C-alpha cells in the first residue's frame, strides 16, 4: 500500500474561515448569593481601570489588544497591538 503525503491546505481557504473573538474588558468576583441577587439595572463593577487595554481572544489565546471606542451606537476596539501569526 503506497502512502501519499497530505496535500497542503490553501491559504485562501483558511482566510475565509469565520472565527469568533471575545473581548475581555475585565473581571468581577462575587459570591453566588450576590450573583443570584442581581436585578435588571444592577451594575457589576469590573476589576479594571477605564484606560486598561481590552484583550481580544480567540479561544484562550490573546490575539490583539486595544482600547474601547464608540462606533455609532455600539462599542468597538481600536487595535494597539496585534499578535504575530505563524508563517
PDB file of C-alpha atoms in Angstrom:
ATOM      1  CA  UNK A   1       0.000   0.000   0.000  1.00  0.00           C
ATOM      2  CA  UNK A   2       1.566   3.308  -1.000  1.00  0.00           C
ATOM      3  CA  UNK A   3       1.408   6.268   1.334  1.00  0.00           C
ATOM      4  CA  UNK A   4       0.719   9.695  -0.088  1.00  0.00           C
ATOM      5  CA  UNK A   5       1.546  12.950   1.629  1.00  0.00           C
ATOM      6  CA  UNK A   6      -1.475  15.006   2.677  1.00  0.00           C
ATOM      7  CA  UNK A   7      -1.939  17.988   0.392  1.00  0.00           C
ATOM      8  CA  UNK A   8      -1.316  21.446   1.797  1.00  0.00           C
ATOM      9  CA  UNK A   9      -4.397  23.475   2.773  1.00  0.00           C
ATOM     10  CA  UNK A  10      -4.854  26.596   0.675  1.00  0.00           C
ATOM     11  CA  UNK A  11      -4.225  29.907   2.472  1.00  0.00           C
ATOM     12  CA  UNK A  12      -7.261  31.263   0.602  1.00  0.00           C
ATOM     13  CA  UNK A  13      -9.398  28.579   2.210  1.00  0.00           C
ATOM     14  CA  UNK A  14      -8.008  29.317   5.684  1.00  0.00           C
ATOM     15  CA  UNK A  15      -8.529  33.077   5.202  1.00  0.00           C
ATOM     16  CA  UNK A  16     -12.256  32.518   4.595  1.00  0.00           C
ATOM     17  CA  UNK A  17     -12.897  30.570   7.820  1.00  0.00           C
ATOM     18  CA  UNK A  18     -15.107  32.554  10.217  1.00  0.00           C
ATOM     19  CA  UNK A  19     -13.965  32.731  13.845  1.00  0.00           C
ATOM     20  CA  UNK A  20     -15.474  34.302  16.933  1.00  0.00           C
ATOM     21  CA  UNK A  21     -13.393  36.734  19.006  1.00  0.00           C
ATOM     22  CA  UNK A  22     -14.101  37.522  22.646  1.00  0.00           C
ATOM     23  CA  UNK A  23     -13.337  40.990  24.041  1.00  0.00           C
ATOM     24  CA  UNK A  24     -12.215  40.756  27.656  1.00  0.00           C
ATOM     25  CA  UNK A  25     -12.908  44.054  29.401  1.00  0.00           C
ATOM     26  CA  UNK A  26     -12.272  42.973  32.966  1.00  0.00           C
ATOM     27  CA  UNK A  27     -13.342  40.589  35.675  1.00  0.00           C
ATOM     28  CA  UNK A  28     -15.561  40.689  38.714  1.00  0.00           C
ATOM     29  CA  UNK A  29     -15.587  38.484  41.803  1.00  0.00           C
ATOM     30  CA  UNK A  30     -18.723  37.983  43.864  1.00  0.00           C
ATOM     31  CA  UNK A  31     -20.416  35.347  45.931  1.00  0.00           C
ATOM     32  CA  UNK A  32     -23.116  33.122  44.493  1.00  0.00           C
ATOM     33  CA  UNK A  33     -25.571  34.899  46.789  1.00  0.00           C
ATOM     34  CA  UNK A  34     -24.616  38.288  45.320  1.00  0.00           C
ATOM     35  CA  UNK A  35     -24.873  36.849  41.793  1.00  0.00           C
ATOM     36  CA  UNK A  36     -28.368  35.445  42.337  1.00  0.00           C
ATOM     37  CA  UNK A  37     -29.479  38.733  43.929  1.00  0.00           C
ATOM     38  CA  UNK A  38     -28.714  40.753  40.761  1.00  0.00           C
ATOM     39  CA  UNK A  39     -31.712  42.512  39.213  1.00  0.00           C
ATOM     40  CA  UNK A  40     -32.151  44.335  35.889  1.00  0.00           C
ATOM     41  CA  UNK A  41     -30.366  47.686  36.084  1.00  0.00           C
ATOM     42  CA  UNK A  42     -27.760  46.452  38.583  1.00  0.00           C
ATOM     43  CA  UNK A  43     -24.166  47.481  37.888  1.00  0.00           C
ATOM     44  CA  UNK A  44     -21.334  44.989  38.326  1.00  0.00           C
ATOM     45  CA  UNK A  45     -18.001  46.739  38.878  1.00  0.00           C
ATOM     46  CA  UNK A  46     -15.077  45.251  36.994  1.00  0.00           C
ATOM     47  CA  UNK A  47     -11.608  44.946  38.469  1.00  0.00           C
ATOM     48  CA  UNK A  48     -10.119  47.035  35.660  1.00  0.00           C
ATOM     49  CA  UNK A  49      -9.278  50.671  35.134  1.00  0.00           C
ATOM     50  CA  UNK A  50     -11.059  52.559  32.350  1.00  0.00           C
ATOM     51  CA  UNK A  51      -7.803  53.049  30.465  1.00  0.00           C
ATOM     52  CA  UNK A  52      -6.726  49.392  30.741  1.00  0.00           C
ATOM     53  CA  UNK A  53      -6.261  47.669  27.361  1.00  0.00           C
ATOM     54  CA  UNK A  54      -9.076  45.432  26.112  1.00  0.00           C
ATOM     55  CA  UNK A  55      -7.902  41.950  25.139  1.00  0.00           C
ATOM     56  CA  UNK A  56      -9.268  40.224  22.048  1.00  0.00           C
ATOM     57  CA  UNK A  57      -9.119  36.447  22.451  1.00  0.00           C
ATOM     58  CA  UNK A  58      -9.559  33.577  20.063  1.00  0.00           C
ATOM     59  CA  UNK A  59     -10.438  30.824  22.500  1.00  0.00           C
ATOM     60  CA  UNK A  60      -7.962  31.273  25.346  1.00  0.00           C
ATOM     61  CA  UNK A  61      -5.266  32.920  23.190  1.00  0.00           C
ATOM     62  CA  UNK A  62      -4.818  36.708  23.211  1.00  0.00           C
ATOM     63  CA  UNK A  63      -4.562  37.743  19.541  1.00  0.00           C
ATOM     64  CA  UNK A  64      -4.745  41.521  19.968  1.00  0.00           C
ATOM     65  CA  UNK A  65      -5.080  44.342  22.480  1.00  0.00           C
ATOM     66  CA  UNK A  66      -6.666  47.726  22.077  1.00  0.00           C
ATOM     67  CA  UNK A  67      -8.768  50.463  23.593  1.00  0.00           C
ATOM     68  CA  UNK A  68     -12.525  50.696  23.859  1.00  0.00           C
ATOM     69  CA  UNK A  69     -14.128  53.211  21.458  1.00  0.00           C
ATOM     70  CA  UNK A  70     -17.663  54.212  20.464  1.00  0.00           C
ATOM     71  CA  UNK A  71     -18.741  53.237  16.939  1.00  0.00           C
ATOM     72  CA  UNK A  72     -22.135  54.809  16.232  1.00  0.00           C
ATOM     73  CA  UNK A  73     -24.390  53.275  18.916  1.00  0.00           C
ATOM     74  CA  UNK A  74     -22.096  50.303  19.646  1.00  0.00           C
ATOM     75  CA  UNK A  75     -18.694  49.681  21.184  1.00  0.00           C
ATOM     76  CA  UNK A  76     -15.573  48.770  19.250  1.00  0.00           C
ATOM     77  CA  UNK A  77     -11.893  48.133  19.944  1.00  0.00           C
ATOM     78  CA  UNK A  78      -9.170  50.270  18.350  1.00  0.00           C
ATOM     79  CA  UNK A  79      -6.243  47.871  17.992  1.00  0.00           C
ATOM     80  CA  UNK A  80      -2.936  48.937  19.516  1.00  0.00           C
ATOM     81  CA  UNK A  81      -1.134  45.579  19.487  1.00  0.00           C
ATOM     82  CA  UNK A  82      -1.590  42.507  17.281  1.00  0.00           C
ATOM     83  CA  UNK A  83      -0.005  39.110  17.913  1.00  0.00           C
ATOM     84  CA  UNK A  84       2.386  37.771  15.279  1.00  0.00           C
ATOM     85  CA  UNK A  85       0.888  34.930  13.233  1.00  0.00           C
ATOM     86  CA  UNK A  86       2.969  31.855  12.412  1.00  0.00           C
ATOM     87  CA  UNK A  87       4.264  31.606   8.857  1.00  0.00           C
TER      88      UNK A  87
END
